[in-house]
Amino acid sequence: MPASLPIPKKEKERAQSEPDAVRWLLITVALVFLALFLLLPLAAVFSQAFEKGLSVYLNALKEPDTLSSIKLTLVTAAVAVPLNLFFGVTAAWAIAKFTFPGKNLLITLIDLPFSVSPVISGLIYVLIFGLQGWTGPWLQDHDIKIVFAVPGIILATIFVTFPFVARELIPLMEAQGKEEEEAAMVLGATGLQTFFRVTLPNIRWGIIYGVILCNARAMGEFGAVSVVSGHIRGMTNTVPLHVEILYNEYNYTAAFAVASLLAFLALITLGVKTLAEWKVQLQLENK
Amino acid sequence: MRLFKKHNNVLPGFGPTLGITLFYLSIIVLIPLSALVFNAAGMTWEEFLSAVTAPRVLASYKVTFGAAMIAAMINSFFGVLVAWVLVRYRFPGRRLVDALVDLPFALPTAVAGITLATIYSPNGWVGSYLEPLGIKVAFTPLGIVLAMTFIGLPFVVRTVQPVIEEIDVELEEAAVCLGASRRQTLQRVVFPLLLPSILTGFALSFARAVGEYGSIIFIAGNMPMVSEITPLLIITKLEQFDYRGATAIACVMLLTSFLMLMVINLLQKWSRRFTE
């Protein structure tokens, strides 16, 4: 910095901040708003769930219908997340490490499922696989059920969680450049060796970030899954759908008990996400 | 002949990775979405028009878009405030609050829905205080605004926050050296820098609110013509096996989403011009 007139410390502070009173007022307003809008609902989930004691809470979770909804949600996530992880890494490699025409269009298309209403995400599969849909009669002749059955739920979940890993990895891999990979190739590594030994360690936390968000949405998706599920108790109910059924039956304690599982998941997701964000930041700064 | 020049790139795998990407994108996203358009194309224009302009459908647009607009405005105001406080001020628990802002992203919408409906019902934690004041939130359009505000908040905070972090404090110092008061600095220097990101956040929050379903239906009351949102109407039509009606309304919503996506892309380009 060239020698210039030194700005008095007090002036400098005034330049960058508000008077103390204003500052504390703004902090208070922001915190009260967040407490009312975010913290209160979170507290309410657990308070309602445990309202009638621990044994009622545990009994609600041990219901066979609840257990089968948990199982279906786990199966759905176990299919949707790895598929979208594989796709995300593949797409990010093609987009971040190479230049080609139509790249921006491709990125926009990958993000598309985020801008589509969840209800429409479910509807499109009903239109294709439903009885009145394109393949409906053929599927019925061959006794294959896709919508109002488990495959439909999995397809709709894959659709809504499609962009998570890719959209996290593309900017990260672009920021990291490709010099390290090029060095590995020049030194004689194969393509796969380069990916597993050079790229993967670099994008590890980015992957964790994308996967945890993808998983949260896969386990928590409601709108899209609701359209294709058919709501058969113990058969095609995921955890969020089961929460809806219990709530609509005025079984509030059980509804909130099951909902509290999803709230736990949300808290874990936020924790891991914050950690991953911090690690990615650290890695980029160390470059 | 190569379609794309290789630009001396020594890295392998461009062909296969792009191929897999395009294939997977097509079967999961593009072909299913085109099913919607093809189904709508099977209708006559009059049929389509009468399906998307029936009084009950028009009322649902009004409720959905109106409430989404109000929620996005509330979020723009408080979102900027929260982002400013998180970046510029230091207070205990700041990092925790920062992480909590993403709760609406992480909390499944059905959980948010039943919780908001319970808190704001006439005998709920907040509703019981509002009831004597004559304010009804749950099961009214106000409840829809509330749920939309909840799910849209992180969009504004997370769009504006990095821009505030990037602002060069020397700009503010220069303004003060040139004799500007703090208010003038904020108004004439800081706010114009933030405006593109505020508008982007507004658009993102609006777009999300318009399509939202899970967190709204529990608190909305779902009265036709009064508090029925468009996504719910699509589901209602489906349950009545009115596939054409559902498809037509869905097409209108999809078109709106595309328009919003274009607006958001333009806004992001504009805001990048400011930061780079």
Coordinates of C-alpha atoms in Angstrom, one line a residue:
Chain A
M1 CA 0.0 0.0 0.0
P2 CA 1.4 3.4 -0.9
A3 CA 2.1 5.9 1.8
S4 CA -1.1 7.8 2.2
L5 CA -2.8 9.8 4.9
P6 CA -3.5 7.4 7.7
I7 CA -7.2 7.1 8.5
P8 CA -7.9 7.6 12.2
K9 CA -9.0 4.4 13.8
K10 CA -12.3 5.7 14.8
E11 CA -13.1 7.0 11.3
K12 CA -12.1 3.6 9.9
E13 CA -14.5 1.8 12.2
R14 CA -17.3 4.2 11.3
A15 CA -16.6 3.5 7.7
Q16 CA -17.2 -0.2 8.1
S17 CA -19.9 -0.5 10.7
E18 CA -22.9 1.0 12.3
P19 CA -23.1 2.6 15.8
D20 CA -23.2 0.1 18.6
A21 CA -26.9 0.7 19.3
V22 CA -27.9 0.1 15.7
R23 CA -25.7 -3.0 15.5
W24 CA -27.2 -4.6 18.5
L25 CA -30.7 -3.7 17.3
L26 CA -30.1 -5.4 14.0
I27 CA -28.5 -8.5 15.6
T28 CA -31.5 -8.8 18.0
V29 CA -34.1 -8.4 15.2
A30 CA -32.3 -11.0 13.0
L31 CA -32.0 -13.5 15.9
V32 CA -35.6 -13.0 17.1
F33 CA -36.7 -13.6 13.5
L34 CA -34.6 -16.8 13.1
A35 CA -35.7 -18.0 16.5
L36 CA -39.3 -17.6 15.7
F37 CA -39.1 -19.0 12.2
L38 CA -36.5 -21.7 12.5
L39 CA -35.8 -22.7 16.1
L40 CA -39.4 -22.7 17.3
P41 CA -40.6 -25.3 14.7
L42 CA -37.5 -27.4 15.4
A43 CA -38.2 -27.3 19.2
A44 CA -41.9 -28.0 18.5
V45 CA -41.2 -31.3 16.7
F46 CA -39.3 -32.8 19.6
S47 CA -41.6 -31.3 22.2
Q48 CA -44.7 -32.8 20.5
A49 CA -43.0 -36.1 20.0
F50 CA -42.1 -36.5 23.6
E51 CA -45.3 -34.9 25.0
K52 CA -46.7 -38.2 26.3
G53 CA -43.4 -39.6 27.5
L54 CA -40.6 -41.8 26.2
S55 CA -42.5 -45.1 26.2
V56 CA -45.3 -43.7 24.0
Y57 CA -42.6 -42.2 21.8
L58 CA -40.8 -45.6 21.4
N59 CA -44.1 -47.5 20.9
A60 CA -45.0 -45.2 18.1
L61 CA -41.7 -46.0 16.4
K62 CA -42.1 -49.7 16.9
E63 CA -45.4 -49.9 15.0
P64 CA -45.0 -52.4 12.1
D65 CA -46.3 -49.7 9.6
T66 CA -43.7 -47.3 10.8
L67 CA -40.9 -49.9 10.6
S68 CA -41.9 -50.8 7.0
S69 CA -42.0 -47.1 6.0
I70 CA -38.5 -46.7 7.5
K71 CA -37.3 -49.7 5.5
L72 CA -38.8 -48.4 2.2
T73 CA -37.2 -45.0 2.8
L74 CA -33.8 -46.6 3.4
V75 CA -34.1 -48.8 0.3
T76 CA -35.1 -45.8 -1.8
A77 CA -32.1 -43.7 -0.6
A78 CA -29.8 -46.7 -1.1
V79 CA -30.7 -46.8 -4.8
A80 CA -31.1 -43.1 -5.5
V81 CA -28.0 -41.8 -3.8
P82 CA -25.4 -44.1 -5.3
L83 CA -26.8 -43.6 -8.8
N84 CA -26.8 -39.9 -8.5
L85 CA -23.4 -40.0 -7.0
F86 CA -22.0 -41.9 -9.9
F87 CA -23.7 -39.6 -12.3
G88 CA -22.6 -36.5 -10.4
V89 CA -18.9 -37.4 -10.5
T90 CA -19.1 -38.5 -14.2
A91 CA -20.8 -35.2 -15.2
A92 CA -18.5 -33.1 -13.2
W93 CA -15.4 -34.8 -14.8
A94 CA -16.8 -34.1 -18.3
I95 CA -17.9 -30.5 -17.6
A96 CA -15.1 -29.3 -15.3
K97 CA -12.1 -30.8 -17.1
F98 CA -13.0 -30.2 -20.7
T99 CA -14.3 -27.4 -22.8
F100 CA -17.1 -28.1 -25.4
P101 CA -19.9 -26.2 -27.0
G102 CA -23.2 -26.3 -25.1
K103 CA -21.6 -26.6 -21.7
N104 CA -23.7 -23.9 -20.1
L105 CA -26.9 -25.4 -21.5
L106 CA -25.9 -28.8 -20.1
I107 CA -25.4 -27.3 -16.6
T108 CA -28.8 -25.6 -16.8
L109 CA -30.4 -28.9 -17.8
I110 CA -28.7 -30.7 -14.9
D111 CA -30.2 -28.1 -12.5
L112 CA -33.6 -28.5 -14.1
P113 CA -35.2 -30.8 -11.5
F114 CA -34.6 -28.1 -8.8
S115 CA -36.9 -25.7 -10.7
V116 CA -39.7 -28.2 -11.3
S117 CA -42.4 -28.4 -8.7
P118 CA -42.2 -31.8 -6.8
V119 CA -45.8 -32.5 -7.8
I120 CA -44.9 -32.3 -11.5
S121 CA -41.8 -34.5 -10.8
G122 CA -44.3 -37.2 -9.7
L123 CA -46.9 -36.5 -12.4
I124 CA -44.5 -37.1 -15.3
Y125 CA -44.0 -40.7 -14.1
V126 CA -47.7 -41.3 -13.8
L127 CA -48.1 -40.0 -17.4
I128 CA -45.5 -42.4 -18.6
F129 CA -46.1 -45.5 -16.5
G130 CA -49.7 -45.0 -15.3
L131 CA -52.6 -47.0 -16.7
Q132 CA -53.6 -44.2 -19.0
G133 CA -50.0 -43.4 -19.8
W134 CA -47.7 -44.3 -22.7
T135 CA -46.6 -47.7 -21.5
G136 CA -49.5 -48.4 -19.1
P137 CA -51.3 -51.1 -21.1
W138 CA -48.1 -52.9 -22.0
L139 CA -46.9 -52.9 -18.4
Q140 CA -50.3 -54.2 -17.3
D141 CA -50.2 -57.1 -19.8
H142 CA -46.8 -58.1 -18.5
D143 CA -47.9 -57.6 -14.9
I144 CA -45.3 -55.0 -14.1
K145 CA -46.2 -52.3 -11.6
I146 CA -44.1 -49.1 -11.6
V147 CA -46.3 -46.2 -10.4
F148 CA -48.3 -46.8 -7.2
A149 CA -45.5 -49.2 -6.3
V150 CA -41.9 -49.1 -5.1
P151 CA -40.1 -48.6 -8.6
G152 CA -42.1 -45.4 -9.1
I153 CA -41.1 -44.0 -5.7
I154 CA -37.5 -44.7 -6.5
L155 CA -37.7 -43.1 -9.9
A156 CA -39.4 -40.0 -8.6
T157 CA -36.7 -39.8 -5.8
I158 CA -33.9 -40.1 -8.3
F159 CA -35.4 -37.3 -10.3
V160 CA -35.7 -34.8 -7.5
T161 CA -32.3 -35.6 -6.1
F162 CA -30.6 -35.7 -9.5
P163 CA -28.6 -32.4 -9.4
F164 CA -27.2 -32.4 -5.8
V165 CA -23.8 -34.1 -6.3
A166 CA -23.1 -32.7 -9.8
R167 CA -23.9 -29.1 -8.9
E168 CA -21.6 -29.3 -5.9
L169 CA -18.7 -30.9 -7.8
I170 CA -18.7 -28.9 -11.0
P171 CA -17.7 -25.6 -9.5
L172 CA -15.3 -27.3 -7.0
M173 CA -13.5 -29.2 -9.8
E174 CA -13.4 -26.1 -12.0
A175 CA -11.8 -24.1 -9.2
Q176 CA -9.2 -26.8 -8.6
G177 CA -8.1 -26.8 -12.3
K178 CA -6.5 -29.7 -14.0
E179 CA -2.8 -29.2 -13.5
E180 CA -2.5 -31.9 -10.9
E181 CA -4.3 -34.5 -13.1
E182 CA -2.2 -33.5 -16.1
A183 CA 1.0 -33.9 -14.1
A184 CA -0.1 -37.4 -13.1
M185 CA -0.9 -38.3 -16.7
V186 CA 2.5 -37.0 -17.9
L187 CA 4.2 -39.1 -15.2
G188 CA 2.6 -42.2 -16.7
A189 CA -0.5 -42.8 -14.6
T190 CA -3.5 -44.3 -16.3
G191 CA -6.8 -42.4 -16.4
L192 CA -8.3 -44.4 -13.6
Q193 CA -5.2 -44.1 -11.4
T194 CA -5.2 -40.4 -12.0
F195 CA -8.9 -40.2 -10.9
F196 CA -8.6 -42.4 -7.8
R197 CA -5.2 -41.1 -6.6
V198 CA -5.3 -37.4 -7.6
T199 CA -8.8 -36.2 -8.2
L200 CA -10.8 -38.2 -5.6
P201 CA -8.7 -37.1 -2.6
N202 CA -9.2 -33.5 -3.8
I203 CA -12.9 -33.7 -4.1
R204 CA -13.6 -35.9 -1.1
W205 CA -15.3 -33.3 1.0
G206 CA -17.2 -32.0 -2.0
I207 CA -18.6 -35.5 -2.5
I208 CA -19.6 -35.8 1.1
Y209 CA -21.3 -32.5 0.9
G210 CA -23.3 -33.4 -2.2
V211 CA -24.1 -36.9 -0.9
I212 CA -25.4 -35.7 2.5
L213 CA -27.7 -33.2 0.9
C214 CA -28.8 -35.7 -1.8
N215 CA -29.6 -38.2 1.0
A216 CA -31.5 -35.7 3.1
R217 CA -33.7 -34.9 0.1
A218 CA -34.1 -38.6 -0.9
M219 CA -35.3 -39.6 2.6
G220 CA -37.4 -36.5 3.1
E221 CA -39.1 -36.0 -0.3
F222 CA -42.8 -35.7 0.0
G223 CA -44.6 -34.1 -3.0
A224 CA -43.1 -36.2 -5.8
V225 CA -43.3 -39.4 -3.9
S226 CA -46.8 -38.7 -2.7
V227 CA -48.0 -38.5 -6.4
V228 CA -46.6 -41.9 -7.4
S229 CA -47.0 -43.8 -4.1
G230 CA -50.6 -44.8 -4.0
H231 CA -50.4 -44.6 -0.2
I232 CA -50.7 -48.3 0.6
R233 CA -50.0 -48.6 4.3
G234 CA -47.1 -50.9 5.1
M235 CA -46.4 -51.2 1.4
T236 CA -45.7 -48.0 -0.5
N237 CA -45.4 -45.5 2.3
T238 CA -42.1 -43.7 2.9
V239 CA -41.4 -42.1 6.2
P240 CA -42.7 -38.6 5.2
L241 CA -45.9 -40.1 3.8
H242 CA -46.4 -42.1 6.9
V243 CA -46.1 -38.9 8.9
E244 CA -48.9 -37.4 6.8
I245 CA -51.2 -40.4 7.4
L246 CA -50.6 -40.4 11.1
Y247 CA -51.2 -36.6 11.2
N248 CA -54.4 -36.8 9.2
E249 CA -55.7 -39.6 11.5
Y250 CA -55.2 -37.1 14.4
N251 CA -52.6 -39.4 15.9
Y252 CA -50.4 -36.3 16.6
T253 CA -48.0 -37.9 19.1
A254 CA -47.1 -40.7 16.7
A255 CA -46.9 -38.3 13.7
F256 CA -44.4 -36.2 15.6
A257 CA -42.5 -39.2 16.9
V258 CA -41.9 -40.4 13.3
A259 CA -41.3 -36.8 12.2
S260 CA -38.6 -36.4 14.9
L261 CA -36.6 -39.1 13.2
L262 CA -36.5 -36.9 10.1
A263 CA -35.7 -33.9 12.2
F264 CA -32.7 -35.8 13.7
L265 CA -31.7 -36.6 10.2
A266 CA -31.9 -32.9 9.3
L267 CA -29.7 -31.9 12.2
I268 CA -27.1 -34.5 11.3
T269 CA -27.2 -33.3 7.7
L270 CA -26.6 -29.7 8.8
G271 CA -23.7 -30.8 11.0
V272 CA -22.0 -32.8 8.3
K273 CA -22.7 -30.1 5.7
T274 CA -21.1 -27.4 7.9
L275 CA -18.1 -29.6 8.5
A276 CA -17.7 -30.4 4.7
E277 CA -18.1 -26.7 3.8
W278 CA -15.3 -25.9 6.2
K279 CA -13.0 -28.6 4.9
V280 CA -13.6 -27.7 1.2
Q281 CA -12.8 -24.0 2.0
L282 CA -9.6 -25.1 3.8
Q283 CA -8.5 -27.3 0.9
L284 CA -9.1 -24.5 -1.6
E285 CA -7.2 -22.0 0.5
N286 CA -4.2 -24.4 0.8
K287 CA -3.9 -24.6 -3.0
Chain B
M1 CA -13.6 -36.6 -37.9
R2 CA -13.6 -35.2 -34.4
L3 CA -16.7 -33.2 -33.5
F4 CA -14.9 -31.3 -30.7
K5 CA -11.3 -30.2 -31.0
K6 CA -9.1 -31.6 -28.2
H7 CA -7.3 -28.4 -27.3
N8 CA -4.1 -30.3 -26.3
N9 CA -6.0 -31.9 -23.4
V10 CA -4.0 -34.9 -22.1
L11 CA -6.8 -35.9 -19.7
P12 CA -8.7 -39.0 -20.8
G13 CA -12.4 -40.0 -20.5
F14 CA -14.2 -37.1 -22.2
G15 CA -16.2 -39.2 -24.6
P16 CA -17.4 -41.8 -22.1
T17 CA -18.2 -39.4 -19.3
L18 CA -20.1 -37.0 -21.5
G19 CA -21.9 -39.9 -23.1
I20 CA -23.0 -41.3 -19.7
T21 CA -24.0 -37.8 -18.6
L22 CA -26.2 -37.2 -21.6
F23 CA -27.7 -40.7 -21.5
Y24 CA -28.6 -40.5 -17.8
L25 CA -29.8 -36.9 -18.1
S26 CA -32.1 -38.0 -21.0
I27 CA -33.7 -41.0 -19.4
I28 CA -34.1 -39.5 -15.9
V29 CA -35.0 -35.8 -16.7
L30 CA -35.5 -35.0 -20.4
I31 CA -37.7 -37.8 -21.6
P32 CA -40.0 -37.8 -18.6
L33 CA -40.4 -34.0 -18.8
S34 CA -41.2 -34.3 -22.5
A35 CA -44.0 -36.7 -21.6
L36 CA -45.8 -33.8 -20.0
V37 CA -45.5 -31.7 -23.1
F38 CA -46.5 -34.5 -25.5
N39 CA -49.5 -35.3 -23.3
A40 CA -50.6 -31.6 -23.4
A41 CA -50.0 -31.5 -27.2
G42 CA -52.6 -34.3 -27.5
M43 CA -55.3 -31.8 -26.4
T44 CA -57.1 -29.3 -28.6
W45 CA -56.3 -25.6 -27.9
E46 CA -59.8 -25.0 -26.6
E47 CA -59.6 -28.0 -24.3
F48 CA -56.3 -26.8 -23.0
L49 CA -57.4 -23.2 -22.5
S50 CA -60.6 -24.1 -20.7
A51 CA -58.6 -26.5 -18.4
V52 CA -56.1 -23.8 -17.4
T53 CA -58.5 -20.9 -17.1
A54 CA -61.4 -22.5 -15.1
P55 CA -62.4 -20.2 -12.2
R56 CA -61.1 -22.6 -9.6
V57 CA -57.7 -22.9 -11.4
L58 CA -57.5 -19.1 -11.8
A59 CA -58.2 -18.7 -8.1
S60 CA -55.4 -21.1 -7.3
Y61 CA -52.9 -19.2 -9.4
K62 CA -53.9 -16.0 -7.5
V63 CA -53.4 -17.7 -4.2
T64 CA -50.1 -19.4 -5.2
F65 CA -48.4 -16.5 -7.0
G66 CA -49.7 -13.9 -4.6
A67 CA -48.6 -15.7 -1.5
A68 CA -45.2 -16.6 -3.1
M69 CA -44.7 -12.9 -4.0
I70 CA -45.4 -11.7 -0.4
A71 CA -43.2 -14.5 1.1
A72 CA -40.4 -13.6 -1.3
M73 CA -40.6 -10.0 -0.2
I74 CA -40.6 -10.9 3.5
N75 CA -37.6 -13.1 2.8
S76 CA -35.7 -10.4 0.8
F77 CA -36.0 -8.1 3.8
F78 CA -35.1 -10.5 6.6
G79 CA -32.7 -12.5 4.4
V80 CA -30.6 -9.4 3.7
L81 CA -30.7 -8.5 7.4
V82 CA -29.6 -12.0 8.5
A83 CA -26.9 -12.1 5.9
W84 CA -25.6 -8.7 6.9
V85 CA -25.6 -9.5 10.6
L86 CA -23.9 -12.9 10.0
V87 CA -21.1 -11.4 7.8
R88 CA -20.4 -8.0 9.4
Y89 CA -21.1 -8.4 13.1
R90 CA -19.6 -10.7 15.7
F91 CA -21.7 -12.2 18.5
P92 CA -21.7 -15.4 20.5
G93 CA -23.3 -18.4 18.6
R94 CA -22.8 -16.8 15.2
R95 CA -21.5 -20.0 13.6
L96 CA -24.4 -22.0 15.0
V97 CA -26.9 -19.5 13.7
D98 CA -25.2 -19.6 10.3
A99 CA -25.6 -23.4 10.1
L100 CA -29.2 -23.2 11.3
V101 CA -30.1 -20.9 8.4
D102 CA -30.1 -24.0 6.1
L103 CA -32.6 -25.9 8.3
P104 CA -35.5 -25.4 5.7
F105 CA -33.3 -27.1 3.1
A106 CA -32.6 -30.0 5.4
L107 CA -35.9 -30.5 7.2
P108 CA -38.3 -32.6 5.1
T109 CA -41.3 -30.5 3.9
A110 CA -43.9 -32.8 5.5
V111 CA -42.2 -32.3 8.9
A112 CA -42.2 -28.5 8.4
G113 CA -45.8 -28.6 7.3
I114 CA -47.2 -30.5 10.3
T115 CA -45.0 -28.5 12.7
L116 CA -46.0 -25.0 11.4
A117 CA -49.7 -26.1 11.4
T118 CA -49.4 -27.2 15.0
I119 CA -47.6 -24.1 16.2
Y120 CA -49.9 -21.6 14.5
S121 CA -53.2 -23.4 15.1
P122 CA -55.5 -21.5 17.5
N123 CA -54.3 -23.5 20.5
G124 CA -50.6 -23.8 19.4
W125 CA -47.5 -22.1 20.8
V126 CA -47.8 -19.0 18.7
G127 CA -51.4 -19.3 17.5
S128 CA -52.8 -19.0 21.0
Y129 CA -51.2 -15.6 21.3
L130 CA -52.4 -14.4 17.9
E131 CA -56.0 -15.7 18.4
P132 CA -57.0 -13.0 20.9
L133 CA -55.7 -10.4 18.5
G134 CA -58.0 -11.7 15.9
I135 CA -55.2 -13.0 13.7
K136 CA -55.7 -16.4 12.2
V137 CA -52.7 -18.0 10.5
A138 CA -53.4 -21.7 10.3
F139 CA -55.9 -22.8 7.7
T140 CA -56.0 -19.3 6.0
P141 CA -54.0 -17.8 3.1
L142 CA -51.7 -16.2 5.8
G143 CA -50.6 -19.8 6.7
I144 CA -49.6 -20.3 3.0
V145 CA -47.4 -17.1 3.2
L146 CA -45.9 -18.4 6.4
A147 CA -44.9 -21.8 5.1
M148 CA -43.5 -20.2 1.9
T149 CA -41.5 -17.8 3.9
F150 CA -40.1 -20.7 5.9
I151 CA -38.9 -22.7 2.9
G152 CA -37.6 -19.7 1.0
L153 CA -35.5 -18.0 3.6
P154 CA -32.2 -19.8 2.9
F155 CA -32.3 -18.8 -0.7
V156 CA -32.0 -15.1 0.0
V157 CA -29.5 -15.4 2.8
R158 CA -27.2 -17.8 0.8
T159 CA -27.3 -15.6 -2.3
V160 CA -26.6 -12.3 -0.6
Q161 CA -24.1 -13.6 2.0
P162 CA -21.2 -14.3 -0.3
V163 CA -21.7 -10.9 -2.0
I164 CA -21.5 -9.0 1.3
E165 CA -18.3 -11.0 2.1
E166 CA -16.8 -9.9 -1.2
I167 CA -17.5 -6.2 -0.8
D168 CA -14.3 -4.3 -0.8
V169 CA -14.3 -2.3 2.5
E170 CA -12.0 0.2 0.8
L171 CA -15.1 1.3 -1.2
E172 CA -16.9 2.1 2.0
E173 CA -13.7 3.8 3.4
A174 CA -13.5 5.9 0.2
A175 CA -17.1 7.0 0.6
V176 CA -16.5 8.1 4.2
C177 CA -13.3 9.9 3.2
L178 CA -15.3 11.7 0.5
G179 CA -17.6 12.9 3.3
A180 CA -20.5 10.5 3.0
S181 CA -22.4 9.6 6.2
R182 CA -22.9 5.9 7.0
R183 CA -26.4 6.0 5.8
Q184 CA -25.3 7.5 2.5
T185 CA -22.6 4.9 2.2
L186 CA -25.1 2.1 2.7
Q187 CA -27.6 3.6 0.3
R188 CA -25.3 4.7 -2.5
V189 CA -22.4 2.3 -2.3
V190 CA -23.4 -0.9 -0.5
F191 CA -27.0 -1.3 -1.6
P192 CA -26.3 -1.0 -5.4
L193 CA -23.7 -3.7 -5.0
L194 CA -26.1 -6.0 -3.3
L195 CA -29.1 -5.3 -5.5
P196 CA -28.5 -8.0 -8.2
S197 CA -28.0 -10.7 -5.5
I198 CA -31.1 -9.6 -3.6
L199 CA -33.1 -9.8 -6.8
T200 CA -31.7 -13.3 -7.5
G201 CA -32.5 -14.4 -4.0
F202 CA -36.0 -13.0 -4.4
A203 CA -36.5 -14.9 -7.7
L204 CA -35.1 -18.1 -6.2
S205 CA -37.3 -17.9 -3.2
F206 CA -40.4 -17.0 -5.3
A207 CA -39.7 -19.9 -7.7
R208 CA -39.4 -22.4 -4.9
A209 CA -42.5 -21.1 -3.1
V210 CA -44.6 -21.4 -6.3
G211 CA -43.8 -25.1 -6.7
E212 CA -43.9 -26.0 -3.0
Y213 CA -46.4 -28.6 -1.8
G214 CA -45.5 -30.5 1.3
S215 CA -45.0 -27.7 3.8
I216 CA -48.1 -25.8 2.7
I217 CA -50.9 -28.3 2.4
F218 CA -51.0 -29.0 6.2
I219 CA -51.4 -25.3 7.2
A220 CA -53.3 -24.0 4.2
G221 CA -56.8 -25.3 4.9
N222 CA -57.1 -26.1 1.2
M223 CA -60.4 -24.5 0.6
P224 CA -61.2 -24.3 -3.2
M225 CA -61.2 -20.7 -4.4
V226 CA -59.7 -19.4 -1.1
S227 CA -56.7 -21.3 0.1
E228 CA -56.0 -23.9 -2.5
I229 CA -52.6 -23.8 -4.1
T230 CA -52.0 -24.9 -7.7
P231 CA -49.8 -28.0 -7.0
L232 CA -52.6 -29.3 -4.8
L233 CA -55.1 -28.7 -7.6
I234 CA -52.9 -30.9 -9.9
I235 CA -53.0 -33.7 -7.3
T236 CA -56.8 -33.3 -6.9
K237 CA -57.3 -33.6 -10.7
L238 CA -55.1 -36.7 -10.7
E239 CA -57.1 -38.3 -7.9
Q240 CA -60.2 -37.7 -10.0
F241 CA -58.5 -39.4 -13.0
D242 CA -58.7 -36.0 -14.8
Y243 CA -55.2 -36.6 -16.3
R244 CA -55.7 -34.0 -19.1
G245 CA -56.7 -31.3 -16.6
A246 CA -53.7 -32.2 -14.4
T247 CA -51.3 -32.2 -17.4
A248 CA -52.6 -28.8 -18.7
I249 CA -52.2 -27.1 -15.3
A250 CA -48.8 -28.7 -14.9
C251 CA -47.7 -27.3 -18.3
V252 CA -48.6 -23.8 -17.2
M253 CA -46.5 -24.3 -14.0
L254 CA -43.6 -25.8 -15.9
L255 CA -43.6 -22.8 -18.3
T256 CA -43.6 -20.5 -15.3
S257 CA -40.6 -22.4 -13.9
F258 CA -38.7 -22.1 -17.2
L259 CA -39.4 -18.3 -17.3
M260 CA -38.2 -18.0 -13.7
L261 CA -35.1 -20.0 -14.5
M262 CA -34.3 -17.6 -17.4
V263 CA -34.8 -14.6 -15.2
I264 CA -32.6 -16.1 -12.5
N265 CA -29.9 -16.9 -15.1
L266 CA -30.0 -13.3 -16.4
L267 CA -29.9 -11.9 -12.8
Q268 CA -26.9 -14.1 -12.0
K269 CA -25.0 -12.9 -15.1
W270 CA -25.8 -9.3 -14.0
S271 CA -24.6 -9.9 -10.5
R272 CA -21.4 -11.6 -11.7
R273 CA -20.6 -8.5 -13.7
F274 CA -20.6 -6.6 -10.4
T275 CA -18.4 -9.1 -8.4
E276 CA -15.8 -9.8 -11.0

